[in-house]
Coordinates of C-alpha atoms and ligand atoms in Angstrom, one line a residue:
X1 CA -57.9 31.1 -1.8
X2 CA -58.7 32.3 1.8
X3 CA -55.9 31.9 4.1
X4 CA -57.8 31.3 6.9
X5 CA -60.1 28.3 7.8
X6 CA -63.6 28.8 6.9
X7 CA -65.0 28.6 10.5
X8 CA -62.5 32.1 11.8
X9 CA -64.0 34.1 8.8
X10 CA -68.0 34.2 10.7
X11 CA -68.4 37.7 11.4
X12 CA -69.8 37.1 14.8
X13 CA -67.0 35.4 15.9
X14 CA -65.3 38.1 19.0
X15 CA -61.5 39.0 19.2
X16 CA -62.0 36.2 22.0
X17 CA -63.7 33.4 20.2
X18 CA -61.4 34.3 17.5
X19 CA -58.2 33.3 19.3
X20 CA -59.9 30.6 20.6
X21 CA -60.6 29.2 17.7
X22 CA -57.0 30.0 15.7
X23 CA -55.4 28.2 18.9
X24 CA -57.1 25.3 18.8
X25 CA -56.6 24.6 14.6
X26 CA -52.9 25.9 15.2
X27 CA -52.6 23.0 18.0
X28 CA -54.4 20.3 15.6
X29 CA -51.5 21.4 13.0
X30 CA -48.6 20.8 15.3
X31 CA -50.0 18.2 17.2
X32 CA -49.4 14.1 14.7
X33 CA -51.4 11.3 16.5
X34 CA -48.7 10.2 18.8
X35 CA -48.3 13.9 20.4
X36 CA -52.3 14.1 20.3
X37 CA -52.2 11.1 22.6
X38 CA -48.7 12.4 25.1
X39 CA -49.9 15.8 25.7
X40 CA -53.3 17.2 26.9
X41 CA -54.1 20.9 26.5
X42 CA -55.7 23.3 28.3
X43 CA -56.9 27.1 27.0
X44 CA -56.9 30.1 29.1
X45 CA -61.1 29.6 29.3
X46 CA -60.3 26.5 30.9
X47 CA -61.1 24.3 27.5
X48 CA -59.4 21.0 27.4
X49 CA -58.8 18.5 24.8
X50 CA -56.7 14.9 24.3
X51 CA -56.6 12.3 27.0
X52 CA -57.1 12.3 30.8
X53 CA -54.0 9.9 31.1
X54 CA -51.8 12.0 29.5
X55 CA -48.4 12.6 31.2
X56 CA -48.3 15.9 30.1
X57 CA -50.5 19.5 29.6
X58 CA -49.8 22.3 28.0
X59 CA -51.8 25.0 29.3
X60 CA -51.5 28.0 27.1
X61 CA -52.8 31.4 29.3
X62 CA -52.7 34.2 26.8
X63 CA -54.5 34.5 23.5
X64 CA -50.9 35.7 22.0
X65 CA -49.2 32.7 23.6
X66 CA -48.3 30.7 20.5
X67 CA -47.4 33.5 18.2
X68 CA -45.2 34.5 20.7
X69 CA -43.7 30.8 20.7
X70 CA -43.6 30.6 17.3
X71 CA -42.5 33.6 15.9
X72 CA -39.6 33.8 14.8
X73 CA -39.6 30.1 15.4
X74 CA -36.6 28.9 17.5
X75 CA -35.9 27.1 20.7
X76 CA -35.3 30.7 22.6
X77 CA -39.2 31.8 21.6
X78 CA -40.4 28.6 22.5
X79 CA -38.4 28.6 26.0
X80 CA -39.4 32.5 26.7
X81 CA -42.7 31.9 26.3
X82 CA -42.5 29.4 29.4
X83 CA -40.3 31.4 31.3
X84 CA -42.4 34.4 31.5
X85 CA -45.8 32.8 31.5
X86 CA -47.4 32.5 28.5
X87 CA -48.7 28.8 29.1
X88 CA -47.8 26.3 31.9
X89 CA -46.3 23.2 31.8
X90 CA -48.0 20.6 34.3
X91 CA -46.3 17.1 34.9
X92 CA -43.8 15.3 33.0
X93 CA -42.1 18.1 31.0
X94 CA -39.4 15.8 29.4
X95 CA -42.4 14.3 27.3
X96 CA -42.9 18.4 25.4
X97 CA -38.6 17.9 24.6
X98 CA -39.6 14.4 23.6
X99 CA -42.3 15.4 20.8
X100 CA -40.7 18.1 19.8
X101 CA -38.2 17.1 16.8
X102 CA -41.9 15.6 15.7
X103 CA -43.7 19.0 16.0
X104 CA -40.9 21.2 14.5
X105 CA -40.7 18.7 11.4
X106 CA -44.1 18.7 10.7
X107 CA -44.1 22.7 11.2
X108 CA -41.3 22.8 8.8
X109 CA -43.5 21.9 5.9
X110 CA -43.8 24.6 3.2
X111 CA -46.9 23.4 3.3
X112 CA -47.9 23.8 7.0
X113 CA -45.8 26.9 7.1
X114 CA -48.4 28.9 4.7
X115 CA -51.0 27.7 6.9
X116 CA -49.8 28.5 10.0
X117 CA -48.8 31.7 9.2
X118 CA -52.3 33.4 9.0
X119 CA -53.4 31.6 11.7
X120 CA -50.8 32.8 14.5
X121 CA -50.8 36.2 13.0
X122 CA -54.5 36.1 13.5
X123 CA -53.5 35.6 17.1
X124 CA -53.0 38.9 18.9
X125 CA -49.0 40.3 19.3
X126 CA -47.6 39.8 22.3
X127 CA -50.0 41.4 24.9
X128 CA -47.3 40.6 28.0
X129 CA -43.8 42.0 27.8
X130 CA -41.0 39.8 28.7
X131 CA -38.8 40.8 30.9
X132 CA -35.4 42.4 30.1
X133 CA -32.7 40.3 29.8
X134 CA -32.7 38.2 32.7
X135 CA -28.8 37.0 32.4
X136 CA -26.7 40.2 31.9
X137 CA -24.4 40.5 28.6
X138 CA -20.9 39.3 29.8
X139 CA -18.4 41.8 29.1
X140 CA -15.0 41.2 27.1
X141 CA -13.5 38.5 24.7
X142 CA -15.0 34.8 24.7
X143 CA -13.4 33.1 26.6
X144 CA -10.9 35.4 28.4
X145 CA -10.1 34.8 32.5
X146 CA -11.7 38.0 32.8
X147 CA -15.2 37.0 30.8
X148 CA -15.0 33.1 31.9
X149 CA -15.0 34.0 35.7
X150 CA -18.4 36.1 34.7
X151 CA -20.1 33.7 33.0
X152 CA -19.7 31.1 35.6
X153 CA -20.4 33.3 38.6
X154 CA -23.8 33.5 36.3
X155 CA -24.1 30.2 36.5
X156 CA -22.9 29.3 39.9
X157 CA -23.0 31.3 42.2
X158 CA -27.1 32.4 42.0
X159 CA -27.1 30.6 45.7
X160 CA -25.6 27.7 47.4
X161 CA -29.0 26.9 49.3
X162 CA -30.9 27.3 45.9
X163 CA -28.7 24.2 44.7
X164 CA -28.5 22.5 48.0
X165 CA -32.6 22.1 47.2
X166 CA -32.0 19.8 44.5
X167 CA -28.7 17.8 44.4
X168 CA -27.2 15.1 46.5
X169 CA -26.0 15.7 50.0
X170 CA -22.6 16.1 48.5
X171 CA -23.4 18.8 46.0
X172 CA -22.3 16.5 43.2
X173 CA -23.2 18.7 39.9
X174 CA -22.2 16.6 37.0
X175 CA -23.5 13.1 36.1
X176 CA -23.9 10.2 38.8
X177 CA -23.3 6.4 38.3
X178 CA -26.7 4.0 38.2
X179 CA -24.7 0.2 38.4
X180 CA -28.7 -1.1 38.2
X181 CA -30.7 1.9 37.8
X182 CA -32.0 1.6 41.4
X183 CA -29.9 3.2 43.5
X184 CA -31.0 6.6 45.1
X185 CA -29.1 10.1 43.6
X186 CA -26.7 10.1 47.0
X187 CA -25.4 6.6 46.5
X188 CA -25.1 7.2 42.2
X189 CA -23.0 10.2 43.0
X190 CA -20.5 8.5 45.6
X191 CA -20.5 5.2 43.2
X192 CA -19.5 7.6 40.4
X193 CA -16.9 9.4 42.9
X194 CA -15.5 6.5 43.9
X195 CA -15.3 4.9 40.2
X196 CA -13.4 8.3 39.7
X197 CA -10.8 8.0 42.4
X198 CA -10.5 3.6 41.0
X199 CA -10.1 5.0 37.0
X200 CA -7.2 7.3 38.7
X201 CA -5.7 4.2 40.8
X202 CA -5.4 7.3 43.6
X203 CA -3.0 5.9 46.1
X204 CA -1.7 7.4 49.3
X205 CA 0.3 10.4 49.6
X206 CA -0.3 11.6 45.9
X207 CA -1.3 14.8 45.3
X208 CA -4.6 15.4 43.1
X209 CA -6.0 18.0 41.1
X210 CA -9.5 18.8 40.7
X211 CA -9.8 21.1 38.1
X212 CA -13.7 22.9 38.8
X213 CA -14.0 21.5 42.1
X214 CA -17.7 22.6 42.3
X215 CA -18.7 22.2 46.0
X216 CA -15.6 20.2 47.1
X217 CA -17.2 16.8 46.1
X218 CA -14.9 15.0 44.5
X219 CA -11.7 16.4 46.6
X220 CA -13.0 15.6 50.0
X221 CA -13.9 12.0 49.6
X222 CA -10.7 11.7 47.7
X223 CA -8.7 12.4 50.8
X224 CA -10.6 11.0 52.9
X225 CA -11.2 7.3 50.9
X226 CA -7.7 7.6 49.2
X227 CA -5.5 9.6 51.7
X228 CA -4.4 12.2 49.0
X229 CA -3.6 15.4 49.1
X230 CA -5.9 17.3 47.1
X231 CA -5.8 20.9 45.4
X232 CA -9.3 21.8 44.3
X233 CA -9.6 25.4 42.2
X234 CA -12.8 26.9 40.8
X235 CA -14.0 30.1 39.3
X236 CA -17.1 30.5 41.9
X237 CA -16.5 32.1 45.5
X238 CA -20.1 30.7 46.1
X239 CA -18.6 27.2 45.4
X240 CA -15.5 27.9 47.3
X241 CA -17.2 28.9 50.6
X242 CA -19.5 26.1 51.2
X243 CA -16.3 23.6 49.9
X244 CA -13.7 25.2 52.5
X245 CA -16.8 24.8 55.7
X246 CA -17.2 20.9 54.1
X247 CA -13.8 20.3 54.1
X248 CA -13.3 22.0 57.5
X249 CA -16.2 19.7 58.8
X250 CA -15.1 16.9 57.3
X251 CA -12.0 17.3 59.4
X252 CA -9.5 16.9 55.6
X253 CA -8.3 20.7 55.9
X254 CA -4.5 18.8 56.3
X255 CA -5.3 17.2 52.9
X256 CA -7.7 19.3 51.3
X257 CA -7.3 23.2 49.9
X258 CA -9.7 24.9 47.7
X259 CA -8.7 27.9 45.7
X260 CA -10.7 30.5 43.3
X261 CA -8.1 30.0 40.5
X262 CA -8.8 29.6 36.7
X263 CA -6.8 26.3 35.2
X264 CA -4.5 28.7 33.7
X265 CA -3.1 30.5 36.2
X266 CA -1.7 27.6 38.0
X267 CA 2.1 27.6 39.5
X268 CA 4.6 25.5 37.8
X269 CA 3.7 22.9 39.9
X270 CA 3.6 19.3 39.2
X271 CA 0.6 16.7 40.1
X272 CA 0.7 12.9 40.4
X273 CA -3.2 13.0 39.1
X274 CA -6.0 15.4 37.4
X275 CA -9.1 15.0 37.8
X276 CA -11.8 17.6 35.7
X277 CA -15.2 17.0 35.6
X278 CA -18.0 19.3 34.8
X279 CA -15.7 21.5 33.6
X280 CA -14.4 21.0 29.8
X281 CA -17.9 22.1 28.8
X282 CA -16.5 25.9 29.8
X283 CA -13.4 25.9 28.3
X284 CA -14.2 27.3 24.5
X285 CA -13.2 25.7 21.4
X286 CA -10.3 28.2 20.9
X287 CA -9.2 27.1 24.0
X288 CA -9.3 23.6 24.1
X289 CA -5.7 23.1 22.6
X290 CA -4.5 25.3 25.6
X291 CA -6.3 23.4 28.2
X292 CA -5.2 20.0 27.6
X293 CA -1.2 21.6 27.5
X294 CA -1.8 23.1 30.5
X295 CA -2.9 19.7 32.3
X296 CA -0.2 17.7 30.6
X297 CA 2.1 20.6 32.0
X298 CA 0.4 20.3 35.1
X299 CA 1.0 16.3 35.3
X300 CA 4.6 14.4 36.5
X301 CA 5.3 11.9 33.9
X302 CA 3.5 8.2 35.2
X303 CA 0.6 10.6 35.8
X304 CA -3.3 10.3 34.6
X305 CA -5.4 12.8 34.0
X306 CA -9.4 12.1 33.7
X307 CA -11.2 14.2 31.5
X308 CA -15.2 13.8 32.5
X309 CA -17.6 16.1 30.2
X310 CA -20.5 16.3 27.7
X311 CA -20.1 15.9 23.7
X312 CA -22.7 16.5 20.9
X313 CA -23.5 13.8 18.8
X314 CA -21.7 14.6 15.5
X315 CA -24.2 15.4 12.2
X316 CA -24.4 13.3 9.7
X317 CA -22.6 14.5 6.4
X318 CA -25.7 15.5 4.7
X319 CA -27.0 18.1 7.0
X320 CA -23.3 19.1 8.1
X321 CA -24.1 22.6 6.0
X322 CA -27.2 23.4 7.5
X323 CA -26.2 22.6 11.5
X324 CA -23.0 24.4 10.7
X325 CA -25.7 27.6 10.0
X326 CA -27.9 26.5 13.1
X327 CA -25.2 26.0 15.1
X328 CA -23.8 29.4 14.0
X329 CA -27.6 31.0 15.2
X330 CA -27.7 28.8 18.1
X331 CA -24.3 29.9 19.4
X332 CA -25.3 33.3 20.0
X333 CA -29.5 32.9 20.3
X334 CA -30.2 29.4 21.7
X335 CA -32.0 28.8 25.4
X336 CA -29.0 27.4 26.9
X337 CA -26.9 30.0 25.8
X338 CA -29.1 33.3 26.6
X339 CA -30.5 31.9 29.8
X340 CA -27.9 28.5 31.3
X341 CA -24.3 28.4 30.0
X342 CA -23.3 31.6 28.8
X343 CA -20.5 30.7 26.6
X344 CA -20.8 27.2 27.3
X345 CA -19.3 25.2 24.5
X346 CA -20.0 21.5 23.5
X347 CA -17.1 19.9 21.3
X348 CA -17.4 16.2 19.5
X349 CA -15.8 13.4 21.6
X350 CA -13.2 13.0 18.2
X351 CA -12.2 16.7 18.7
X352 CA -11.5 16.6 22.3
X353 CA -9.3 13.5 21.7
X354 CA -7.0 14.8 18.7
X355 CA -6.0 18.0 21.2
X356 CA -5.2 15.7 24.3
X357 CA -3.2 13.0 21.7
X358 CA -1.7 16.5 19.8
X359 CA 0.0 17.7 23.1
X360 CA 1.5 14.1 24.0
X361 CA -1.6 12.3 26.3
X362 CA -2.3 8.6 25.3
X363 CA -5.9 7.8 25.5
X364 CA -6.2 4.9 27.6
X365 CA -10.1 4.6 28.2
X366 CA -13.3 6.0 27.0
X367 CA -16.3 5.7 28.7
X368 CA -19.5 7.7 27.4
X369 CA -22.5 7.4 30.7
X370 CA -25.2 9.0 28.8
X371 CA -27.9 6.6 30.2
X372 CA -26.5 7.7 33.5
X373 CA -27.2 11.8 32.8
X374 CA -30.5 11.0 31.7
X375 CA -31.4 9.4 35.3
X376 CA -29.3 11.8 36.9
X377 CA -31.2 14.6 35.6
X378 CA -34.4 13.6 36.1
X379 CA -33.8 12.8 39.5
X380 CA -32.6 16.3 39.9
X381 CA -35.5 17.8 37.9
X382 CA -37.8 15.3 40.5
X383 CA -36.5 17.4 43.4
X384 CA -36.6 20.6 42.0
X385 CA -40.2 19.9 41.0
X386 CA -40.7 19.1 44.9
X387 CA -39.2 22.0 46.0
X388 CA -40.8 24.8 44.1
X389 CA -42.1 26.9 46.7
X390 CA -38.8 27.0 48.2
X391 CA -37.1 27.6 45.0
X392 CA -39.5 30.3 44.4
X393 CA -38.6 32.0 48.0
X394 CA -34.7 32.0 47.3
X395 CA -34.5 32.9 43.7
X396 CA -37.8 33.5 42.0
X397 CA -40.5 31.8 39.3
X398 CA -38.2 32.3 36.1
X399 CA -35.7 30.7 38.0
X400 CA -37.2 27.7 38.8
X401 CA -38.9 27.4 35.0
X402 CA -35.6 28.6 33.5
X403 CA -33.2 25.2 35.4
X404 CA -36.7 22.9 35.2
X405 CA -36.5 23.6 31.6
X406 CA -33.1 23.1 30.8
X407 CA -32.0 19.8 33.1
X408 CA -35.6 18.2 31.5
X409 CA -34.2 19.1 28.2
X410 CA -30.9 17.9 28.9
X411 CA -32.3 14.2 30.0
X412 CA -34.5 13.5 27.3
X413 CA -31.0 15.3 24.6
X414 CA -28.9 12.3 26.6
X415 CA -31.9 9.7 26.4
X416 CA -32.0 10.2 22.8
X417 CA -28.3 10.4 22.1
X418 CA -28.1 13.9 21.0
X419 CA -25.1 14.4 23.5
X420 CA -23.4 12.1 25.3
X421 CA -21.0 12.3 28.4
X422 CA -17.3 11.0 28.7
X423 CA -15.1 10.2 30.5
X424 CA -11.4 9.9 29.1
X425 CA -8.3 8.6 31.1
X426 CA -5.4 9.9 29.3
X427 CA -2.0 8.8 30.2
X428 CA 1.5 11.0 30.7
X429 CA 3.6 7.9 30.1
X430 CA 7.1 8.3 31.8
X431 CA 10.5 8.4 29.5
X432 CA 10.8 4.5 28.7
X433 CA 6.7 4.0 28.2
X434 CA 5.1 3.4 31.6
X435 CA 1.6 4.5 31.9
X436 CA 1.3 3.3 35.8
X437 CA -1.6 1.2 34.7
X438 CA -3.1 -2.6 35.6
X439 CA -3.3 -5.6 33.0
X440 CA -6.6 -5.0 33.4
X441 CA -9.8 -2.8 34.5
X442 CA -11.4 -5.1 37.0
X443 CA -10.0 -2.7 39.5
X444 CA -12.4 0.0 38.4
X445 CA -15.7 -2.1 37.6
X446 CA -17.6 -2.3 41.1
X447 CA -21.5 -4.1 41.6
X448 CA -23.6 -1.9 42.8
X449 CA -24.2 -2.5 46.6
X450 CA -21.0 -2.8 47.3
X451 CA -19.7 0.3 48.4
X452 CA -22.6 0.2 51.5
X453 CA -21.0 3.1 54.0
X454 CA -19.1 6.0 54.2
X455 CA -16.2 3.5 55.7
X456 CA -15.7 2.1 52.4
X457 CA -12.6 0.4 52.3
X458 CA -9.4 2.2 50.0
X459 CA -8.8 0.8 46.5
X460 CA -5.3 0.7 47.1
Ligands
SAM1 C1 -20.5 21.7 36.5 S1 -19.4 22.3 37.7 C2 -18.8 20.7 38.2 C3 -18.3 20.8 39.6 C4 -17.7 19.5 40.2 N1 -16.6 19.0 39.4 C5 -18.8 18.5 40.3 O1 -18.7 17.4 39.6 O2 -19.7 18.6 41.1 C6 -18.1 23.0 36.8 C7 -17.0 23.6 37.6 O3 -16.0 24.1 36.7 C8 -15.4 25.3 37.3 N2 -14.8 26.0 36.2 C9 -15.3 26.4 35.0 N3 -14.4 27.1 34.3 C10 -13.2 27.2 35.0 C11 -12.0 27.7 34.8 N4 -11.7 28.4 33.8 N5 -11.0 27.5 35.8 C12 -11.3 26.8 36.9 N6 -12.5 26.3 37.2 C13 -13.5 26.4 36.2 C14 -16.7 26.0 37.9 O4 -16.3 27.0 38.8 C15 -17.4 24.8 38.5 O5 -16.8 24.5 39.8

């Protein structure tokens, strides 16, 4: 049986033509109707195929560019291959993420496999080298101070202006709050602030932690809609400088200090309130247990503490086996890991819930805003988009593909429920079973619109 189609075997076909020709059957094999109609494609001698309207094309540059993407097969290939310029990815990119399950499943067929396999190695090996490792090894145990301050200054701190490009005026870096779906990214993010500060019931004169303060955020309009005190740490001195000038022009340097402290190394200090959002993500499995004693250490009793972070969707039994083994792979070879979140770890909502109850929380509301990180990161993936050139001039090309990538990833993972993100208000009930809460959660549910300036009156 002859491996390859009939049509690659002509002897006068070139190296060239060749290529050509292997690219285009390899794209008809990955490609069922409803990806044939999403996603146009362009070659590197300008040949096109599927529909003008389509929201998305994939413009492969390089004769090698799909064995490079597909061999060995895994999200990191397919990501590299973008990154350093292999093919080009114009318009929607969400809509590649989208059809991609799709294209893996149908590549996954023993049947496919043994025809695809002649055909990408009839493509030539990779004729451009990627570059070196673009995010250095971090050094040390997982998870240790010493390890988790490098992988967020990896993260973080690759330029304040560089993320000032693309997110809200208030540097908001974790989900935003759509009442409607209408409002713009700068009112989502002070609506989801403010429904923050209302889950908490903040009232004058308490004192707040902000565990991963980010860009000061959360802790300046705290004190300034709430009159707290707040205490904002974080593990970026990028982070901290911009949050000290804010609070400074925001005039809250009274109520307001910002520290570069990990969550562990805290004083024995107590707080009336915790707040953590963003942050959970970073904490490690290992760790988790540790974390959640540390805030209920942290909080007086009559305290809450809300818990805001993303959770994978958990497997179904069946396949339990087999994502244990790709999650295994994944863990130490996956896009996000290599190139986003160095030792960023997602844990399932259930998981996160038996540590807070195991070291005395009570779980007093759950609220999982997927819908909202889908919007939110598209909007953010919009801008970025918008910015380019300027992204290019402060960082550089592979940064720009490496955060396009991963936020349009992460919306259409959120959009299709493959994570989610929650927010948990646990409870530090005092002695005889006071949880300082309302009847009800009226308080906290607000129509969008009414918040409508920065003078926004106090919920208390
Ligand atoms: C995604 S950002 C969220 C920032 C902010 N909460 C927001 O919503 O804009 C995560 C934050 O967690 C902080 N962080 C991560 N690990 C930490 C640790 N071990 N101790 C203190 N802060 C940490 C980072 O420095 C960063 O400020």
């Amino acid at each position: 049986m002859a491996l390859l189609p009939r049509s690659l075997h002509s002897s006068w076909l070139g190296p060239h033509q060749r290529s050509l020709q292997a690219t285009r059957v390899l794209l008809r094999l990955m490609f069922g109707p409803a990806e044939a109609r999403a996603i146009r494609t362009r070659l590197w001698d300008g040949s096109e195929e599927g529909p003008a309207e389509a929201r998305l094309t994939l413009v492969l540059k390089r004769p090698g560019a799909l064995r490079r993407m597909l061999l060995p097969p895994s999200d990191l290939s397919v990501a590299e291959g973008y990154l350093y310029g292999d093919y080009d990815l114009e318009g929607d990119v969400e809509v590649l993420m989208a059809q991609g399950a799709a294209i893996a499943e149908r590549l996954f067929q023993p049947k496919t496999i043994l025809q695809l396999l002649p055909l990408l190695l009839a493509l030539p090996a990779h004729d451009h080298p990627l570059r070196p490792k673009y995010v250095s090894p971090l050094q040390g145990e997982a998870h240790s101070k010493h390890r988790d301050a490098q992988a967020i200054q990896a993260h973080y701190d690759i330029g304040n202006e560089f993320y000032a490009l693309w997110l809200d005026e208030r540097m908001v870096y974790s989900c935003a709050y759509f009442p409607s779906g209408q409002e713009t990214l700068e009112e989502a993010q002070r609506i989801k602030l403010d429904r923050i500060c209302r889950k908490l019931r903040l009232k004058s004169g308490e004192h707040l932690l902000d565990i991963g303060s980010g860009w000061g955020g959360l802790a300046i309009y705290a004190a300034q809609n709430y009159g707290v005190q707040v205490t904002g740490i974080t593990l970026s001195p990028a982070q901290l400088g911009v949050a000290r000038k804010r609070a400074e022009a925001a005039g809250v340097t009274d109520r307001v200090t910002f520290e570069l402290r990990d969550y562990r190394d805290l004083p024995h200090q107590t707080f009336d309130k915790i707040a953590s959002v963003g942050m959970v993500e970073h904490v490690g499995r290992a760790k988790l247990p540790g974390y959640f004693a540390e805030a209920h250490r942290l909080l007086r009793p009559g305290g809450l503490f809300l818990n805001h972070g993303i959770v994978p969707a958990i497997t179904p039994p069946f396949f339990q086996v087999g994502a244990k083994l790709i999650e295994g792979y994944l863990s130490k070879h996956s896009f996000m890991q290599e190139y986003v979140f160095p030792d960023g770890e997602l844990r399932p909502l259930s998981e996160l819930l038996g540590y807070a109850e195991r070291v005395g929380f009570e779980i007093r509301d759950v609220e999982n805003m997927r819908e909202h990180y889908a919007l939110t990161l598209r909007e953010w993936v919009r801008r970025l988009e918008r910015q380019h050139d300027e992204v290019v001039r402060l960082t550089d090309e592979v940064t720009y593909r490496i955060w396009r990538l991963y936020m349009a990833g992460s919306a259409d993972s959120f959009a299709a429920g493959r994570i989610g993100v929650v927010q948990t208000l646990l409870a530090r009930p005092t002695a005889d079973g006071n949880a300082s809460l309302p009847l009800n959660r009226t308080d906290v549910e607000l129509a969008s619109g009414q918040l409508d300036s920065d003078q926004a009156e106090p919920a208390n």
